[in-house]
């Protein structure tokens, strides 16, 4: 069954809650799936590798129980993001655990591998791969992935630099398969815009950090409420790979975002240890400007549904 067919009747909105290192965890995933959007988290958000299996079991059990109690409600499948790269020492372990638990959706980043796709397909799961350009998309499609996530400019985390208008249309010229658009989608109008451009689903990260269930710190959530698109800086200072970060978080960490010390001899703790980097310098996408509160995930999804319907009605009238 194709990825899109597998979602029939299971979604309240055409949305994947994007995986976010430390910022999305089992609690957020469960809340997203119960609300009717696909909930995902990076395997590395579960900090000790031996805790990954129990975390997946908990997600599956809670979702099954919820579905049994509410057979009329669309309960979405969940997914796990795995970094397919030699720099990830947990790659083999985390993939084995996900296969054992038959995780319905695996999102690969950095590397797309046929071996991963084959293993996930063996139990009926699906693989999406995130890309920032057409070249990487072609490679992933050749490796047998089930869909492409176009990570465009303005996305939180490690983002691309291409406009969604450019990348989605380029991809659609040669790829008819499942296509998911990421980058600054923060409300219902943004989701409709993604579909209008040719995507099948929208990928929303930053908006879900400002929810009751996200494990992110209160100060981080507060900074999202106070920030606008102009407060986002595209930089490779933190990890060597370009991503979007909140300028005020650099200032909070005692750094001048426009005059950062050289990366290699910085004395700042954030440059020495990966988890600390993402704990002290905070990432967000350019869609941050429309975030004005910290609701529960259920409240947020319900509101986004209304916004989506309103945007459709506005277009229909037009
Ligand atoms: C704090 C943060 C951490 C992220 N960590 C990851 C990650 O571990 N793996 C990954 O594939 N993407 C990661 N992303 C990117 C998201 O999956 C997604 O592409 C992005 O959030 C979409 O853009 P938006 O934030 O503007 O909605 C992260 C994003 C944020 C904001």
mmCIF file of C-alpha atoms and ligand atoms in Angstrom:
data_model
loop_
_atom_site.group_PDB
_atom_site.id
_atom_site.type_symbol
_atom_site.label_atom_id
_atom_site.label_comp_id
_atom_site.label_asym_id
_atom_site.label_seq_id
_atom_site.Cartn_x
_atom_site.Cartn_y
_atom_site.Cartn_z
ATOM 1 C CA UNK A 1 0.000 0.000 0.000
ATOM 2 C CA UNK A 2 1.364 3.441 -0.879
ATOM 3 C CA UNK A 3 2.203 5.867 1.914
ATOM 4 C CA UNK A 4 -0.671 8.211 1.044
ATOM 5 C CA UNK A 5 -3.203 5.351 0.778
ATOM 6 C CA UNK A 6 -2.060 4.081 4.178
ATOM 7 C CA UNK A 7 -3.201 7.389 5.730
ATOM 8 C CA UNK A 8 -6.794 7.194 4.537
ATOM 9 C CA UNK A 9 -9.200 7.886 7.425
ATOM 10 C CA UNK A 10 -6.343 8.382 9.892
ATOM 11 C CA UNK A 11 -5.710 12.129 9.638
ATOM 12 C CA UNK A 12 -7.614 15.178 10.867
ATOM 13 C CA UNK A 13 -5.244 17.391 8.857
ATOM 14 C CA UNK A 14 -2.682 16.705 6.100
ATOM 15 C CA UNK A 15 0.205 17.341 8.487
ATOM 16 C CA UNK A 16 3.282 15.628 9.862
ATOM 17 C CA UNK A 17 4.520 16.972 13.197
ATOM 18 C CA UNK A 18 8.225 17.177 12.328
ATOM 19 C CA UNK A 19 10.931 15.446 14.363
ATOM 20 C CA UNK A 20 12.936 17.894 16.495
ATOM 21 C CA UNK A 21 16.008 16.934 18.491
ATOM 22 C CA UNK A 22 15.168 17.253 22.209
ATOM 23 C CA UNK A 23 12.079 19.362 21.360
ATOM 24 C CA UNK A 24 9.901 16.406 20.313
ATOM 25 C CA UNK A 25 9.618 13.315 22.482
ATOM 26 C CA UNK A 26 7.142 10.463 23.111
ATOM 27 C CA UNK A 27 4.675 12.755 24.943
ATOM 28 C CA UNK A 28 4.451 15.167 22.012
ATOM 29 C CA UNK A 29 4.283 12.303 19.488
ATOM 30 C CA UNK A 30 1.382 10.681 21.359
ATOM 31 C CA UNK A 31 -0.470 14.002 21.645
ATOM 32 C CA UNK A 32 -0.007 14.724 17.922
ATOM 33 C CA UNK A 33 -1.217 11.292 16.812
ATOM 34 C CA UNK A 34 -4.235 11.448 19.125
ATOM 35 C CA UNK A 35 -5.073 14.870 17.666
ATOM 36 C CA UNK A 36 -4.978 13.396 14.143
ATOM 37 C CA UNK A 37 -1.629 14.492 12.729
ATOM 38 C CA UNK A 38 1.378 12.218 12.248
ATOM 39 C CA UNK A 39 3.626 12.575 15.297
ATOM 40 C CA UNK A 40 7.353 12.006 14.930
ATOM 41 C CA UNK A 41 10.542 12.363 16.962
ATOM 42 C CA UNK A 42 14.243 11.767 16.327
ATOM 43 C CA UNK A 43 15.416 8.461 17.825
ATOM 44 C CA UNK A 44 18.137 10.544 19.483
ATOM 45 C CA UNK A 45 15.540 12.488 21.503
ATOM 46 C CA UNK A 46 15.475 9.339 23.659
ATOM 47 C CA UNK A 47 18.848 10.003 25.201
ATOM 48 C CA UNK A 48 19.768 6.486 26.406
ATOM 49 C CA UNK A 49 19.658 3.903 23.625
ATOM 50 C CA UNK A 50 18.234 1.233 25.923
ATOM 51 C CA UNK A 51 15.202 3.484 26.535
ATOM 52 C CA UNK A 52 14.219 3.648 22.847
ATOM 53 C CA UNK A 53 12.427 0.272 22.750
ATOM 54 C CA UNK A 54 10.312 0.974 25.865
ATOM 55 C CA UNK A 55 9.493 4.474 24.485
ATOM 56 C CA UNK A 56 8.228 2.982 21.199
ATOM 57 C CA UNK A 57 6.210 0.367 23.068
ATOM 58 C CA UNK A 58 4.600 3.094 25.167
ATOM 59 C CA UNK A 59 3.687 5.132 22.072
ATOM 60 C CA UNK A 60 2.129 2.119 20.362
ATOM 61 C CA UNK A 61 0.199 0.971 23.439
ATOM 62 C CA UNK A 62 -1.167 4.430 24.276
ATOM 63 C CA UNK A 63 -2.279 5.011 20.697
ATOM 64 C CA UNK A 64 -3.932 1.569 20.468
ATOM 65 C CA UNK A 65 -5.766 2.150 23.749
ATOM 66 C CA UNK A 66 -6.890 5.600 22.622
ATOM 67 C CA UNK A 67 -8.108 4.258 19.279
ATOM 68 C CA UNK A 68 -10.087 1.494 21.005
ATOM 69 C CA UNK A 69 -11.683 4.039 23.343
ATOM 70 C CA UNK A 70 -12.461 6.424 20.436
ATOM 71 C CA UNK A 71 -13.126 4.292 17.347
ATOM 72 C CA UNK A 72 -14.756 7.276 15.597
ATOM 73 C CA UNK A 73 -11.654 9.491 15.878
ATOM 74 C CA UNK A 74 -8.833 9.575 13.300
ATOM 75 C CA UNK A 75 -5.696 8.488 15.152
ATOM 76 C CA UNK A 76 -2.582 9.086 13.071
ATOM 77 C CA UNK A 77 0.407 6.754 12.720
ATOM 78 C CA UNK A 78 3.696 7.750 14.346
ATOM 79 C CA UNK A 79 7.212 8.006 13.009
ATOM 80 C CA UNK A 80 10.848 8.072 14.041
ATOM 81 C CA UNK A 81 13.665 10.068 12.461
ATOM 82 C CA UNK A 82 16.999 8.303 12.086
ATOM 83 C CA UNK A 83 20.184 10.088 11.079
ATOM 84 C CA UNK A 84 21.781 7.873 8.425
ATOM 85 C CA UNK A 85 25.375 9.017 8.721
ATOM 86 C CA UNK A 86 28.674 7.717 10.086
ATOM 87 C CA UNK A 87 28.599 10.506 12.692
ATOM 88 C CA UNK A 88 25.590 8.804 14.318
ATOM 89 C CA UNK A 89 26.952 5.938 16.446
ATOM 90 C CA UNK A 90 23.411 4.767 17.202
ATOM 91 C CA UNK A 91 22.326 4.296 13.592
ATOM 92 C CA UNK A 92 22.424 0.473 13.515
ATOM 93 C CA UNK A 93 20.996 0.075 16.996
ATOM 94 C CA UNK A 94 18.140 2.539 16.520
ATOM 95 C CA UNK A 95 17.193 1.087 13.135
ATOM 96 C CA UNK A 96 17.146 -2.447 14.612
ATOM 97 C CA UNK A 97 14.865 -1.298 17.448
ATOM 98 C CA UNK A 98 12.526 0.556 15.044
ATOM 99 C CA UNK A 99 12.292 -2.519 12.796
ATOM 100 C CA UNK A 100 11.625 -4.748 15.828
ATOM 101 C CA UNK A 101 8.779 -2.441 16.862
ATOM 102 C CA UNK A 102 7.527 -2.098 13.276
ATOM 103 C CA UNK A 103 7.502 1.706 13.430
ATOM 104 C CA UNK A 104 5.001 2.737 10.714
ATOM 105 C CA UNK A 105 7.056 5.675 9.407
ATOM 106 C CA UNK A 106 10.825 6.128 9.325
ATOM 107 C CA UNK A 107 12.201 9.525 8.337
ATOM 108 C CA UNK A 108 15.796 9.385 7.211
ATOM 109 C CA UNK A 109 18.023 12.422 7.152
ATOM 110 C CA UNK A 110 21.518 13.069 5.778
ATOM 111 C CA UNK A 111 21.735 9.722 3.961
ATOM 112 C CA UNK A 112 19.128 7.699 2.066
ATOM 113 C CA UNK A 113 19.963 4.022 1.867
ATOM 114 C CA UNK A 114 18.241 1.196 0.007
ATOM 115 C CA UNK A 115 19.128 -1.130 2.899
ATOM 116 C CA UNK A 116 17.040 1.031 5.255
ATOM 117 C CA UNK A 117 14.108 1.184 2.823
ATOM 118 C CA UNK A 118 14.222 -2.608 2.310
ATOM 119 C CA UNK A 119 14.135 -3.338 6.031
ATOM 120 C CA UNK A 120 11.255 -0.940 6.687
ATOM 121 C CA UNK A 121 9.305 -2.227 3.678
ATOM 122 C CA UNK A 122 9.733 -5.810 4.917
ATOM 123 C CA UNK A 123 7.122 -5.204 7.646
ATOM 124 C CA UNK A 124 4.929 -2.791 5.646
ATOM 125 C CA UNK A 125 6.409 0.467 6.972
ATOM 126 C CA UNK A 126 7.207 3.539 4.897
ATOM 127 C CA UNK A 127 10.319 5.693 4.542
ATOM 128 C CA UNK A 128 10.408 9.412 3.887
ATOM 129 C CA UNK A 129 13.652 11.219 3.237
ATOM 130 C CA UNK A 130 14.332 14.908 3.755
ATOM 131 C CA UNK A 131 16.182 16.871 1.086
ATOM 132 C CA UNK A 132 17.125 20.458 0.394
ATOM 133 C CA UNK A 133 17.523 20.200 -3.377
ATOM 134 C CA UNK A 134 16.562 18.237 -6.487
ATOM 135 C CA UNK A 135 19.866 16.363 -6.660
ATOM 136 C CA UNK A 136 19.421 14.819 -3.210
ATOM 137 C CA UNK A 137 15.789 14.024 -3.991
ATOM 138 C CA UNK A 138 16.767 12.104 -7.147
ATOM 139 C CA UNK A 139 19.293 10.092 -5.160
ATOM 140 C CA UNK A 140 16.774 9.232 -2.438
ATOM 141 C CA UNK A 141 14.127 8.209 -4.982
ATOM 142 C CA UNK A 142 16.672 5.929 -6.625
ATOM 143 C CA UNK A 143 17.313 4.310 -3.215
ATOM 144 C CA UNK A 144 13.636 3.360 -2.975
ATOM 145 C CA UNK A 145 12.191 5.803 -0.437
ATOM 146 C CA UNK A 146 8.393 6.215 -0.345
ATOM 147 C CA UNK A 147 8.291 9.985 -0.274
ATOM 148 C CA UNK A 148 10.313 13.179 -0.225
ATOM 149 C CA UNK A 149 10.313 15.960 2.340
ATOM 150 C CA UNK A 150 11.364 19.236 0.722
ATOM 151 C CA UNK A 151 13.037 21.215 3.505
ATOM 152 C CA UNK A 152 12.925 24.760 2.172
ATOM 153 C CA UNK A 153 14.242 28.114 3.312
ATOM 154 C CA UNK A 154 12.880 29.362 6.605
ATOM 155 C CA UNK A 155 12.552 25.882 8.159
ATOM 156 C CA UNK A 156 13.633 25.241 11.735
ATOM 157 C CA UNK A 157 16.652 23.013 12.346
ATOM 158 C CA UNK A 158 19.008 22.273 9.474
ATOM 159 C CA UNK A 159 17.182 24.061 6.698
ATOM 160 C CA UNK A 160 17.650 24.463 2.994
ATOM 161 C CA UNK A 161 18.075 27.759 1.209
ATOM 162 C CA UNK A 162 15.603 27.286 -1.639
ATOM 163 C CA UNK A 163 12.187 28.907 -1.865
ATOM 164 C CA UNK A 164 9.343 26.368 -1.616
ATOM 165 C CA UNK A 165 7.924 27.892 -4.815
ATOM 166 C CA UNK A 166 11.103 26.866 -6.599
ATOM 167 C CA UNK A 167 11.839 23.475 -5.014
ATOM 168 C CA UNK A 168 8.317 22.029 -4.903
ATOM 169 C CA UNK A 169 7.592 22.942 -8.523
ATOM 170 C CA UNK A 170 10.991 21.590 -9.631
ATOM 171 C CA UNK A 171 10.328 18.299 -7.822
ATOM 172 C CA UNK A 172 6.824 18.019 -9.204
ATOM 173 C CA UNK A 173 8.131 18.231 -12.783
ATOM 174 C CA UNK A 174 9.639 14.786 -12.385
ATOM 175 C CA UNK A 175 8.217 13.194 -9.231
ATOM 176 C CA UNK A 176 4.564 12.253 -8.776
ATOM 177 C CA UNK A 177 5.059 10.419 -5.466
ATOM 178 C CA UNK A 178 4.344 11.620 -1.947
ATOM 179 C CA UNK A 179 5.792 15.074 -1.368
ATOM 180 C CA UNK A 180 5.874 16.878 1.953
ATOM 181 C CA UNK A 181 6.719 20.561 2.285
ATOM 182 C CA UNK A 182 8.712 21.898 5.249
ATOM 183 C CA UNK A 183 9.618 25.449 6.100
ATOM 184 C CA UNK A 184 7.789 28.110 8.122
ATOM 185 C CA UNK A 185 4.366 26.435 7.920
ATOM 186 C CA UNK A 186 2.799 27.542 11.194
ATOM 187 C CA UNK A 187 -0.946 27.752 10.601
ATOM 188 C CA UNK A 188 -3.869 26.492 8.514
ATOM 189 C CA UNK A 189 -3.316 28.963 5.677
ATOM 190 C CA UNK A 190 0.277 27.740 5.363
ATOM 191 C CA UNK A 191 -0.899 24.127 5.067
ATOM 192 C CA UNK A 192 -3.343 25.049 2.312
ATOM 193 C CA UNK A 193 -0.582 26.958 0.511
ATOM 194 C CA UNK A 194 1.647 23.855 0.661
ATOM 195 C CA UNK A 195 -1.116 21.732 -0.895
ATOM 196 C CA UNK A 196 -1.826 24.394 -3.520
ATOM 197 C CA UNK A 197 1.793 24.277 -4.603
ATOM 198 C CA UNK A 198 1.653 20.523 -5.131
ATOM 199 C CA UNK A 199 2.615 18.997 -1.792
ATOM 200 C CA UNK A 200 0.535 16.177 -0.299
ATOM 201 C CA UNK A 201 1.253 17.068 3.309
ATOM 202 C CA UNK A 202 2.804 19.904 5.290
ATOM 203 C CA UNK A 203 5.636 19.315 7.787
ATOM 204 C CA UNK A 204 5.361 21.477 10.898
ATOM 205 C CA UNK A 205 8.123 21.729 13.477
ATOM 206 C CA UNK A 206 8.584 25.038 15.265
ATOM 207 C CA UNK A 207 4.858 25.630 15.910
ATOM 208 C CA UNK A 208 4.712 22.481 18.044
ATOM 209 C CA UNK A 209 7.599 23.519 20.311
ATOM 210 C CA UNK A 210 5.174 26.070 21.773
ATOM 211 C CA UNK A 211 2.768 23.435 23.081
ATOM 212 C CA UNK A 212 2.117 22.117 26.557
ATOM 213 C CA UNK A 213 3.471 18.659 25.621
ATOM 214 C CA UNK A 214 6.815 19.707 24.087
ATOM 215 C CA UNK A 215 9.606 19.037 26.591
ATOM 216 C CA UNK A 216 11.408 22.273 25.628
ATOM 217 C CA UNK A 217 12.221 24.736 28.377
ATOM 218 C CA UNK A 218 9.765 27.453 29.353
ATOM 219 C CA UNK A 219 12.256 30.202 28.379
ATOM 220 C CA UNK A 220 12.545 28.683 24.896
ATOM 221 C CA UNK A 221 8.763 28.686 24.476
ATOM 222 C CA UNK A 222 8.617 32.264 25.768
ATOM 223 C CA UNK A 223 11.287 33.327 23.254
ATOM 224 C CA UNK A 224 9.174 31.849 20.446
ATOM 225 C CA UNK A 225 6.207 33.960 21.571
ATOM 226 C CA UNK A 226 8.317 37.111 21.523
ATOM 227 C CA UNK A 227 10.152 36.505 18.221
ATOM 228 C CA UNK A 228 9.394 37.354 14.599
ATOM 229 C CA UNK A 229 10.820 36.076 11.298
ATOM 230 C CA UNK A 230 13.486 38.746 11.436
ATOM 231 C CA UNK A 231 14.853 37.258 14.664
ATOM 232 C CA UNK A 232 15.863 34.079 12.850
ATOM 233 C CA UNK A 233 19.468 33.728 11.731
ATOM 234 C CA UNK A 234 20.655 31.234 9.065
ATOM 235 C CA UNK A 235 24.038 30.104 10.277
ATOM 236 C CA UNK A 236 26.464 27.174 10.194
ATOM 237 C CA UNK A 237 28.253 28.318 13.335
ATOM 238 C CA UNK A 238 26.745 25.716 15.638
ATOM 239 C CA UNK A 239 27.293 22.452 13.782
ATOM 240 C CA UNK A 240 29.016 23.315 10.511
ATOM 241 C CA UNK A 241 25.737 22.682 8.661
ATOM 242 C CA UNK A 242 23.413 25.592 7.877
ATOM 243 C CA UNK A 243 20.321 25.928 9.994
ATOM 244 C CA UNK A 244 17.980 28.528 11.444
ATOM 245 C CA UNK A 245 18.457 29.788 14.990
ATOM 246 C CA UNK A 246 16.930 32.386 17.283
ATOM 247 C CA UNK A 247 19.220 35.399 17.500
ATOM 248 C CA UNK A 248 17.980 36.194 21.033
ATOM 249 C CA UNK A 249 19.224 32.766 22.192
ATOM 250 C CA UNK A 250 22.782 33.657 21.145
ATOM 251 C CA UNK A 251 22.475 36.876 23.145
ATOM 252 C CA UNK A 252 21.101 34.951 26.132
ATOM 253 C CA UNK A 253 24.153 32.648 25.930
ATOM 254 C CA UNK A 254 26.447 35.715 26.072
ATOM 255 C CA UNK A 255 27.230 35.805 22.345
ATOM 256 C CA UNK A 256 26.872 38.528 19.727
ATOM 257 C CA UNK A 257 25.002 36.802 16.858
ATOM 258 C CA UNK A 258 26.568 39.197 14.358
ATOM 259 C CA UNK A 259 30.081 38.746 15.677
ATOM 260 C CA UNK A 260 30.471 35.127 16.696
ATOM 261 C CA UNK A 261 33.842 33.769 17.797
ATOM 262 C CA UNK A 262 35.587 31.346 15.410
ATOM 263 C CA UNK A 263 33.894 27.976 15.825
ATOM 264 C CA UNK A 264 36.968 25.849 16.472
ATOM 265 C CA UNK A 265 38.426 27.816 19.379
ATOM 266 C CA UNK A 266 35.249 29.139 20.917
ATOM 267 C CA UNK A 267 35.309 28.839 24.686
ATOM 268 C CA UNK A 268 31.560 28.759 24.855
ATOM 269 C CA UNK A 269 30.224 25.471 26.210
ATOM 270 C CA UNK A 270 27.644 25.271 23.441
ATOM 271 C CA UNK A 271 30.293 24.457 20.866
ATOM 272 C CA UNK A 272 31.840 21.541 22.711
ATOM 273 C CA UNK A 273 29.040 19.073 23.178
ATOM 274 C CA UNK A 274 26.200 18.335 20.777
ATOM 275 C CA UNK A 275 23.230 18.095 23.147
ATOM 276 C CA UNK A 276 24.385 21.297 24.863
ATOM 277 C CA UNK A 277 24.430 23.083 21.521
ATOM 278 C CA UNK A 278 20.726 22.481 20.990
ATOM 279 C CA UNK A 279 19.978 23.072 24.665
ATOM 280 C CA UNK A 280 21.591 26.499 24.853
ATOM 281 C CA UNK A 281 21.282 27.907 21.331
ATOM 282 C CA UNK A 282 17.720 27.451 20.187
ATOM 283 C CA UNK A 283 16.520 26.671 16.723
ATOM 284 C CA UNK A 284 13.302 27.946 15.140
ATOM 285 C CA UNK A 285 11.918 28.502 11.679
ATOM 286 C CA UNK A 286 10.775 31.777 10.171
ATOM 287 C CA UNK A 287 7.151 30.865 10.876
ATOM 288 C CA UNK A 288 7.780 31.856 14.497
ATOM 289 C CA UNK A 289 6.059 35.233 14.093
ATOM 290 C CA UNK A 290 2.531 33.789 14.191
ATOM 291 C CA UNK A 291 3.113 31.863 17.437
ATOM 292 C CA UNK A 292 1.311 33.740 20.187
ATOM 293 C CA UNK A 293 0.469 31.114 22.792
ATOM 294 C CA UNK A 294 1.378 27.732 24.279
ATOM 295 C CA UNK A 295 -1.799 25.620 23.945
ATOM 296 C CA UNK A 296 -2.167 21.875 24.302
ATOM 297 C CA UNK A 297 -1.494 19.975 21.088
ATOM 298 C CA UNK A 298 -5.189 19.021 20.861
ATOM 299 C CA UNK A 299 -6.246 22.678 21.115
ATOM 300 C CA UNK A 300 -3.667 23.716 18.558
ATOM 301 C CA UNK A 301 -4.660 21.071 15.997
ATOM 302 C CA UNK A 302 -8.329 21.939 16.437
ATOM 303 C CA UNK A 303 -7.541 25.631 15.836
ATOM 304 C CA UNK A 304 -5.391 24.835 12.801
ATOM 305 C CA UNK A 305 -8.291 22.798 11.376
ATOM 306 C CA UNK A 306 -10.528 25.875 11.648
ATOM 307 C CA UNK A 307 -7.856 28.053 10.029
ATOM 308 C CA UNK A 308 -7.460 25.524 7.222
ATOM 309 C CA UNK A 309 -11.211 25.481 6.544
ATOM 310 C CA UNK A 310 -11.356 29.285 6.676
ATOM 311 C CA UNK A 311 -8.485 29.532 4.189
ATOM 312 C CA UNK A 312 -10.261 27.090 1.840
ATOM 313 C CA UNK A 313 -13.507 29.069 2.088
ATOM 314 C CA UNK A 314 -11.645 32.337 1.395
ATOM 315 C CA UNK A 315 -10.092 30.838 -1.745
ATOM 316 C CA UNK A 316 -13.354 29.286 -2.894
ATOM 317 C CA UNK A 317 -15.066 32.686 -2.602
ATOM 318 C CA UNK A 318 -12.250 34.255 -4.566
HETATM 319 C C1 LIG B 1 14.616 22.541 17.510
HETATM 320 C C2 LIG B 1 14.597 21.778 16.233
HETATM 321 C C3 LIG B 1 15.259 20.563 16.173
HETATM 322 C C4 LIG B 1 15.231 19.807 14.982
HETATM 323 N N1 LIG B 1 15.844 18.573 14.973
HETATM 324 C C5 LIG B 1 15.709 17.788 13.879
HETATM 325 C C6 LIG B 1 16.229 16.453 13.877
HETATM 326 O O1 LIG B 1 16.775 15.969 14.859
HETATM 327 N N2 LIG B 1 16.082 15.710 12.764
HETATM 328 C C7 LIG B 1 15.448 16.201 11.640
HETATM 329 O O2 LIG B 1 15.313 15.471 10.639
HETATM 330 N N3 LIG B 1 14.966 17.453 11.607
HETATM 331 C C8 LIG B 1 15.068 18.247 12.698
HETATM 332 N N4 LIG B 1 14.527 19.509 12.687
HETATM 333 C C9 LIG B 1 13.844 19.983 11.474
HETATM 334 C C10 LIG B 1 12.369 19.621 11.495
HETATM 335 O O3 LIG B 1 12.200 18.226 11.398
HETATM 336 C C11 LIG B 1 11.598 20.303 10.319
HETATM 337 O O4 LIG B 1 12.266 20.105 9.105
HETATM 338 C C12 LIG B 1 11.432 21.788 10.548
HETATM 339 O O5 LIG B 1 11.145 22.062 11.889
HETATM 340 C C13 LIG B 1 10.315 22.343 9.660
HETATM 341 O O6 LIG B 1 10.315 23.735 9.660
HETATM 342 P P1 LIG B 1 9.483 24.647 10.711
HETATM 343 O O7 LIG B 1 10.196 24.507 12.027
HETATM 344 O O8 LIG B 1 9.614 26.001 10.136
HETATM 345 O O9 LIG B 1 8.089 24.134 10.769
HETATM 346 C C14 LIG B 1 14.545 20.300 13.835
HETATM 347 C C15 LIG B 1 13.883 21.527 13.924
HETATM 348 C C16 LIG B 1 13.888 22.257 15.095
HETATM 349 C C17 LIG B 1 13.137 23.559 15.154
#
